[in-house]
Tab-separated table of C-alpha atoms in Angstrom:
chain	number	residue	atom	x	y	z
A	3	UNK	CA	-39.036	-24.532	-41.266
A	4	UNK	CA	-40.870	-22.684	-43.970
A	5	UNK	CA	-40.918	-23.168	-47.705
A	6	UNK	CA	-41.225	-19.804	-49.478
A	7	UNK	CA	-41.346	-19.016	-53.153
A	8	UNK	CA	-39.236	-16.020	-54.140
A	9	UNK	CA	-38.708	-14.396	-57.511
A	10	UNK	CA	-36.698	-16.138	-60.145
A	11	UNK	CA	-36.310	-19.698	-58.847
A	12	UNK	CA	-35.813	-19.545	-55.140
A	13	UNK	CA	-37.188	-22.030	-52.584
A	14	UNK	CA	-36.950	-21.765	-48.843
A	15	UNK	CA	-37.646	-24.904	-46.833
A	16	UNK	CA	-39.541	-24.560	-43.606
A	17	UNK	CA	-40.830	-26.574	-40.744
A	18	UNK	CA	-44.442	-27.524	-41.463
A	19	UNK	CA	-45.699	-24.864	-43.902
A	20	UNK	CA	-45.328	-23.888	-47.538
A	21	UNK	CA	-46.059	-20.232	-48.259
A	22	UNK	CA	-47.077	-19.255	-51.804
A	23	UNK	CA	-48.176	-15.684	-52.570
A	24	UNK	CA	-49.067	-14.879	-48.938
A	25	UNK	CA	-51.256	-18.042	-48.710
A	26	UNK	CA	-50.262	-20.704	-46.189
A	27	UNK	CA	-50.920	-24.378	-46.993
A	28	UNK	CA	-50.332	-26.965	-44.269
A	29	UNK	CA	-48.702	-30.183	-45.314
A	30	UNK	CA	-47.869	-33.009	-42.886
A	31	UNK	CA	-44.254	-34.110	-42.883
A	32	UNK	CA	-43.933	-37.668	-44.196
A	33	UNK	CA	-42.763	-40.174	-41.660
A	34	UNK	CA	-39.510	-41.995	-42.216
A	35	UNK	CA	-39.755	-45.658	-43.234
A	36	UNK	CA	-37.082	-46.815	-40.844
A	37	UNK	CA	-37.417	-46.649	-37.130
A	38	UNK	CA	-34.306	-44.663	-36.602
A	39	UNK	CA	-34.771	-41.670	-34.365
A	40	UNK	CA	-35.349	-38.371	-36.159
A	41	UNK	CA	-32.456	-35.985	-36.149
A	42	UNK	CA	-32.781	-32.264	-36.516
A	43	UNK	CA	-31.072	-31.023	-39.642
A	44	UNK	CA	-27.820	-29.246	-39.175
A	45	UNK	CA	-27.753	-25.523	-39.787
A	46	UNK	CA	-24.713	-23.895	-41.241
A	47	UNK	CA	-23.673	-21.023	-39.029
A	48	UNK	CA	-22.278	-19.199	-42.052
A	49	UNK	CA	-25.618	-19.287	-43.815
A	50	UNK	CA	-27.236	-15.851	-44.173
A	51	UNK	CA	-30.493	-17.210	-42.748
A	52	UNK	CA	-30.526	-19.509	-39.754
A	53	UNK	CA	-33.811	-21.287	-40.427
A	54	UNK	CA	-33.902	-21.186	-44.200
A	55	UNK	CA	-32.014	-22.955	-47.010
A	56	UNK	CA	-32.100	-21.392	-50.473
A	57	UNK	CA	-32.532	-23.305	-53.740
A	58	UNK	CA	-32.371	-21.937	-57.253
A	59	UNK	CA	-35.230	-22.589	-59.711
A	60	UNK	CA	-35.509	-22.504	-63.464
A	61	UNK	CA	-35.543	-19.049	-65.049
A	62	UNK	CA	-38.888	-19.655	-66.752
A	63	UNK	CA	-40.749	-19.716	-63.431
A	64	UNK	CA	-43.272	-16.904	-63.076
A	65	UNK	CA	-42.316	-14.108	-60.714
A	66	UNK	CA	-44.628	-13.836	-57.739
A	67	UNK	CA	-45.841	-10.418	-56.618
A	68	UNK	CA	-47.566	-9.500	-53.375
A	69	UNK	CA	-51.323	-8.962	-53.491
A	70	UNK	CA	-52.163	-5.212	-53.412
A	71	UNK	CA	-55.374	-4.341	-51.559
A	72	UNK	CA	-58.056	-2.634	-53.646
A	73	UNK	CA	-58.487	1.140	-53.234
A	74	UNK	CA	-61.945	1.996	-51.876
A	75	UNK	CA	-64.211	3.838	-54.314
A	76	UNK	CA	-65.182	7.342	-53.235
A	77	UNK	CA	-68.703	8.311	-54.240
A	78	UNK	CA	-70.250	11.761	-54.369
A	79	UNK	CA	-73.212	12.670	-52.229
A	80	UNK	CA	-76.688	11.866	-53.397
A	81	UNK	CA	-77.366	15.604	-53.575
A	82	UNK	CA	-74.667	16.196	-56.218
A	83	UNK	CA	-75.732	13.112	-58.168
A	84	UNK	CA	-79.261	14.535	-58.393
A	85	UNK	CA	-77.711	17.729	-59.781
A	86	UNK	CA	-76.246	15.676	-62.634
A	87	UNK	CA	-72.616	15.361	-61.517
A	88	UNK	CA	-70.638	12.081	-61.911
A	89	UNK	CA	-71.268	9.475	-59.232
A	90	UNK	CA	-67.641	8.448	-58.700
A	91	UNK	CA	-64.832	10.801	-57.662
A	92	UNK	CA	-61.748	10.464	-59.834
A	93	UNK	CA	-63.242	8.107	-62.429
A	94	UNK	CA	-61.601	10.056	-65.252
A	95	UNK	CA	-64.595	12.323	-65.871
A	96	UNK	CA	-64.156	16.014	-65.102
A	97	UNK	CA	-66.715	17.194	-62.593
A	98	UNK	CA	-67.180	20.512	-64.393
A	99	UNK	CA	-66.913	19.219	-67.950
A	100	UNK	CA	-69.979	19.721	-70.093
A	101	UNK	CA	-71.667	16.420	-70.893
A	102	UNK	CA	-73.618	15.295	-73.935
A	103	UNK	CA	-77.085	14.130	-73.040
A	104	UNK	CA	-78.852	11.449	-75.028
A	105	UNK	CA	-82.025	12.412	-76.840
A	106	UNK	CA	-83.618	13.296	-80.142
A	107	UNK	CA	-83.191	17.056	-79.752
A	108	UNK	CA	-80.611	19.223	-81.437
A	109	UNK	CA	-76.990	18.868	-80.412
A	110	UNK	CA	-76.868	22.213	-78.605
A	111	UNK	CA	-79.962	21.332	-76.621
A	112	UNK	CA	-78.375	18.097	-75.421
A	113	UNK	CA	-75.220	19.714	-74.066
A	114	UNK	CA	-75.071	20.275	-70.313
A	115	UNK	CA	-76.063	18.760	-66.996
A	116	UNK	CA	-79.553	17.464	-66.403
A	117	UNK	CA	-80.345	18.333	-62.791
A	118	UNK	CA	-83.510	17.157	-61.071
A	119	UNK	CA	-84.262	20.259	-59.031
A	120	UNK	CA	-87.479	18.960	-57.448
A	121	UNK	CA	-85.658	15.904	-56.127
A	122	UNK	CA	-82.741	18.098	-55.049
A	123	UNK	CA	-85.130	20.234	-53.004
A	124	UNK	CA	-86.701	17.170	-51.390
A	125	UNK	CA	-83.258	15.765	-50.633
A	126	UNK	CA	-82.255	19.005	-48.903
A	127	UNK	CA	-85.355	18.842	-46.737
A	128	UNK	CA	-84.746	15.228	-45.711
A	129	UNK	CA	-80.914	15.390	-45.546
A	130	UNK	CA	-79.891	19.029	-44.930
A	131	UNK	CA	-76.387	17.984	-43.790
A	132	UNK	CA	-75.423	17.211	-47.390
A	133	UNK	CA	-75.403	20.973	-48.047
A	134	UNK	CA	-72.237	21.180	-45.922
A	135	UNK	CA	-70.221	18.526	-47.793
A	136	UNK	CA	-67.193	20.097	-49.501
A	137	UNK	CA	-66.187	18.439	-52.784
A	138	UNK	CA	-63.237	19.756	-54.832
A	139	UNK	CA	-63.076	22.854	-52.573
A	140	UNK	CA	-66.674	23.711	-53.462
A	141	UNK	CA	-69.961	23.299	-51.635
A	142	UNK	CA	-73.235	22.155	-53.234
A	143	UNK	CA	-74.306	25.811	-53.416
A	144	UNK	CA	-71.321	26.548	-55.689
A	145	UNK	CA	-72.043	23.475	-57.815
A	146	UNK	CA	-75.702	24.402	-58.200
A	147	UNK	CA	-74.891	27.973	-59.298
A	148	UNK	CA	-72.338	26.672	-61.828
A	149	UNK	CA	-74.950	24.797	-63.916
A	150	UNK	CA	-75.926	26.765	-67.027
A	151	UNK	CA	-78.222	24.602	-69.138
A	152	UNK	CA	-80.997	24.418	-66.545
A	153	UNK	CA	-79.989	27.016	-63.923
A	154	UNK	CA	-80.818	26.483	-60.296
A	155	UNK	CA	-84.220	27.865	-59.230
A	156	UNK	CA	-84.763	30.238	-56.333
A	157	UNK	CA	-86.260	27.707	-53.852
A	158	UNK	CA	-83.185	25.460	-54.092
A	159	UNK	CA	-80.812	28.393	-53.525
A	160	UNK	CA	-82.814	29.517	-50.498
A	161	UNK	CA	-82.792	26.020	-49.018
A	162	UNK	CA	-79.020	25.666	-49.606
A	163	UNK	CA	-78.330	29.028	-47.959
A	164	UNK	CA	-80.511	28.292	-44.952
A	165	UNK	CA	-79.149	24.766	-44.494
A	166	UNK	CA	-75.494	25.859	-44.513
A	167	UNK	CA	-74.961	29.674	-44.591
A	168	UNK	CA	-71.158	29.268	-44.395
A	169	UNK	CA	-71.161	27.987	-47.979
A	170	UNK	CA	-71.813	31.510	-49.297
A	171	UNK	CA	-68.385	32.994	-50.024
A	172	UNK	CA	-66.808	35.393	-52.512
A	173	UNK	CA	-66.164	32.351	-54.710
A	174	UNK	CA	-69.894	31.558	-54.676
A	175	UNK	CA	-70.818	35.071	-55.750
A	176	UNK	CA	-68.184	35.029	-58.485
A	177	UNK	CA	-69.562	31.739	-59.866
A	178	UNK	CA	-73.072	33.209	-59.973
A	179	UNK	CA	-71.869	36.399	-61.683
A	180	UNK	CA	-69.901	34.490	-64.332
A	181	UNK	CA	-72.843	32.241	-65.178
A	182	UNK	CA	-74.719	34.042	-67.992
A	183	UNK	CA	-77.926	32.147	-67.190
A	184	UNK	CA	-78.146	32.921	-63.489
A	185	UNK	CA	-81.694	33.996	-62.722
A	186	UNK	CA	-82.111	37.666	-61.630
A	187	UNK	CA	-84.093	36.608	-58.560
A	188	UNK	CA	-81.240	34.300	-57.565
A	189	UNK	CA	-78.791	37.211	-57.755
A	190	UNK	CA	-81.107	39.260	-55.576
A	191	UNK	CA	-81.233	36.462	-52.994
A	192	UNK	CA	-77.427	36.189	-52.978
A	193	UNK	CA	-76.982	39.933	-52.492
A	194	UNK	CA	-79.370	39.783	-49.559
A	195	UNK	CA	-77.501	36.841	-48.057
A	196	UNK	CA	-74.357	38.976	-47.745
A	197	UNK	CA	-75.261	40.151	-44.244
A	198	UNK	CA	-71.717	41.363	-43.534
A	199	UNK	CA	-71.481	43.379	-46.738
A	200	UNK	CA	-68.002	42.039	-47.467
A	201	UNK	CA	-68.843	39.881	-50.497
A	202	UNK	CA	-71.123	41.912	-52.757
A	203	UNK	CA	-69.291	45.069	-53.844
A	204	UNK	CA	-71.459	48.054	-54.723
A	205	UNK	CA	-70.522	51.189	-56.607
A	206	UNK	CA	-70.246	54.448	-54.629
A	207	UNK	CA	-73.510	56.326	-54.111
A	208	UNK	CA	-72.143	59.214	-56.185
A	209	UNK	CA	-71.695	56.924	-59.193
A	210	UNK	CA	-75.086	55.274	-58.682
A	211	UNK	CA	-76.716	58.726	-58.720
A	212	UNK	CA	-75.189	59.182	-62.168
A	213	UNK	CA	-77.371	56.301	-63.370
A	214	UNK	CA	-74.896	53.415	-63.249
A	215	UNK	CA	-75.984	49.949	-61.987
A	216	UNK	CA	-75.514	49.552	-58.251
A	217	UNK	CA	-73.149	46.549	-58.355
A	218	UNK	CA	-69.679	46.453	-59.849
A	219	UNK	CA	-70.211	43.092	-61.544
A	220	UNK	CA	-73.098	44.556	-63.591
A	221	UNK	CA	-71.523	46.045	-66.726
A	222	UNK	CA	-74.521	45.697	-69.022
A	223	UNK	CA	-75.136	49.361	-69.776
A	224	UNK	CA	-74.370	51.873	-72.521
A	225	UNK	CA	-74.124	55.619	-72.886
A	226	UNK	CA	-77.751	55.941	-73.957
A	227	UNK	CA	-79.207	53.910	-71.108
A	228	UNK	CA	-77.427	55.642	-68.206
A	229	UNK	CA	-79.742	58.369	-66.927
A	230	UNK	CA	-78.113	60.621	-64.292
A	231	UNK	CA	-79.685	62.789	-61.594
A	232	UNK	CA	-77.329	65.753	-61.653
A	233	UNK	CA	-79.131	67.636	-58.886
A	234	UNK	CA	-78.647	64.653	-56.570
A	235	UNK	CA	-75.011	64.474	-57.678
A	236	UNK	CA	-74.501	68.143	-56.704
A	237	UNK	CA	-75.930	67.515	-53.257
A	238	UNK	CA	-73.818	64.390	-52.804
A	239	UNK	CA	-70.634	66.289	-53.658
A	240	UNK	CA	-71.466	68.749	-50.873
A	241	UNK	CA	-72.332	66.152	-48.222
A	242	UNK	CA	-69.838	63.436	-49.221
A	243	UNK	CA	-66.996	65.061	-51.209
A	244	UNK	CA	-64.683	62.143	-50.465
A	245	UNK	CA	-66.592	59.938	-52.911
A	246	UNK	CA	-65.146	62.015	-55.758
A	247	UNK	CA	-61.707	60.653	-54.770
A	248	UNK	CA	-62.621	56.961	-54.948
A	249	UNK	CA	-60.420	55.149	-57.433
A	250	UNK	CA	-62.169	52.096	-58.941
A	251	UNK	CA	-59.524	50.161	-60.828
A	252	UNK	CA	-57.925	53.359	-62.084
A	253	UNK	CA	-61.230	55.117	-62.866
A	254	UNK	CA	-62.441	58.159	-60.907
A	255	UNK	CA	-66.071	59.400	-60.760
A	256	UNK	CA	-65.044	62.311	-63.002
A	257	UNK	CA	-64.439	59.894	-65.868
A	258	UNK	CA	-67.799	58.200	-65.209
A	259	UNK	CA	-69.526	61.573	-65.405
A	260	UNK	CA	-67.751	62.628	-68.612
A	261	UNK	CA	-68.614	59.318	-70.330
A	262	UNK	CA	-72.403	59.847	-70.124
A	263	UNK	CA	-73.961	60.790	-73.482
A	264	UNK	CA	-77.727	60.787	-72.913
A	265	UNK	CA	-77.601	63.757	-70.528
A	266	UNK	CA	-74.050	65.167	-70.571
A	267	UNK	CA	-72.502	66.360	-67.326
A	268	UNK	CA	-72.911	70.096	-66.513
A	269	UNK	CA	-69.881	72.368	-66.302
A	270	UNK	CA	-70.231	73.177	-62.591
A	271	UNK	CA	-70.144	69.489	-61.594
A	272	UNK	CA	-66.990	68.903	-63.608
A	273	UNK	CA	-65.338	71.912	-61.971
A	274	UNK	CA	-66.324	70.741	-58.472
A	275	UNK	CA	-64.984	67.225	-59.056
A	276	UNK	CA	-61.637	68.497	-60.322
A	277	UNK	CA	-61.251	70.895	-57.386
A	278	UNK	CA	-62.038	68.077	-54.917
A	279	UNK	CA	-59.748	65.547	-56.614
A	280	UNK	CA	-57.151	67.081	-58.976
A	281	UNK	CA	-55.683	63.596	-59.578
A	282	UNK	CA	-58.867	62.700	-61.451
A	283	UNK	CA	-57.900	65.044	-64.298
A	284	UNK	CA	-56.064	62.447	-66.370
A	285	UNK	CA	-55.531	61.869	-70.059
A	286	UNK	CA	-58.333	59.307	-69.959
A	287	UNK	CA	-60.688	61.965	-68.563
A	288	UNK	CA	-59.996	64.152	-71.618
A	289	UNK	CA	-60.612	61.140	-73.861
A	290	UNK	CA	-63.964	60.465	-72.174
A	291	UNK	CA	-64.944	64.120	-72.699
A	292	UNK	CA	-64.171	64.057	-76.419
A	293	UNK	CA	-67.495	62.574	-77.573
A	294	UNK	CA	-69.784	64.871	-79.646
A	295	UNK	CA	-72.397	65.361	-76.900
A	296	UNK	CA	-69.964	67.012	-74.478
A	297	UNK	CA	-70.499	70.727	-73.873
A	298	UNK	CA	-67.461	72.592	-75.327
A	299	UNK	CA	-67.329	74.704	-72.177
A	300	UNK	CA	-66.576	71.536	-70.192
A	301	UNK	CA	-63.338	70.996	-72.122
A	302	UNK	CA	-62.359	74.676	-71.687
A	303	UNK	CA	-62.782	74.369	-67.916
A	304	UNK	CA	-60.777	71.149	-67.890
A	305	UNK	CA	-57.850	72.687	-69.795
A	306	UNK	CA	-58.003	75.872	-67.727
A	307	UNK	CA	-57.842	74.018	-64.419
A	308	UNK	CA	-55.148	71.705	-65.779
A	309	UNK	CA	-52.934	74.715	-66.586
A	310	UNK	CA	-53.323	75.950	-62.997
A	311	UNK	CA	-52.766	72.603	-61.359
A	312	UNK	CA	-50.017	71.440	-63.682
A	313	UNK	CA	-48.056	74.418	-65.042
A	314	UNK	CA	-46.684	73.689	-68.521
A	315	UNK	CA	-42.957	73.274	-69.024
A	316	UNK	CA	-40.970	76.299	-70.105
A	317	UNK	CA	-39.746	76.555	-73.633
A	318	UNK	CA	-36.077	75.809	-74.055
A	319	UNK	CA	-35.776	78.356	-76.886
A	320	UNK	CA	-35.625	81.341	-74.500
A	321	UNK	CA	-32.644	79.853	-72.644
A	322	UNK	CA	-30.646	78.743	-75.670
A	323	UNK	CA	-28.053	81.403	-76.647
A	324	UNK	CA	-27.538	79.831	-80.039
A	325	UNK	CA	-30.741	81.419	-81.284
A	326	UNK	CA	-30.182	84.974	-82.702
A	327	UNK	CA	-32.974	87.392	-83.366
A	328	UNK	CA	-32.863	88.717	-86.927
A	329	UNK	CA	-34.272	92.162	-87.653
């Protein structure tokens, strides 16, 4: 028979053991003083438990709970720790939350991770497999490119790419583009790593010949810095007219050409683009052509072609019999 402690004053007698909170203590059964033969205790057949007899205890007895095993602590890789990320996963600290570093510098200078890039590089050389560990749906390459305060240097990016090329995804490139402190040489390395050409999106050649930056993510330009090569644009329209029909988020090459102020677009190029892609003649195209540097003849050509392509509505006055001509 067993003696078990239950909640709220309950005892269960047992044979040779007393169980308390999952711990078993052996106690010898005391011998009877008389020499009468031992009789097995009778068991009530109506009892809910055949081998156990229940006893009530005082209500002030402490309730006993089972012992819950401790949850193992999950640690981040040594590589991420060297980058300045928290050591423990799920310790309440956000992995991508800016941290305040201790020091005597100004407050702004103390904000951010403090990666040890030399040690990171050495770690990658001795333990290259850590470059393939995915943490929070991101690889160490993504984590390294996310850091702004002391951005990742080129040698570390190269080593990460060579150790685990599969880590370079569209998400990786987006993280690098959204980091204002990403080094230009790092961006060049990432563009070269896109061997399939499916990650890094470039502008059409026609638009690049107008003087725009080659990549769509690069929007750091103004009307005075874009320098077009209109002769090359003319040749491109002859050899690749389909590029005039490319719609980039609702913007056609015609609008890009009309926006340029430093060397405004010639009339013949505007006419050719409209004839190749009439859909490009939108209200926004007229707005782009309204700046002071635009040749007035360009707007005349635009309105003239618009009247041919989209005939104006007829006046309702000629069909309304209620109007009477007065001599």
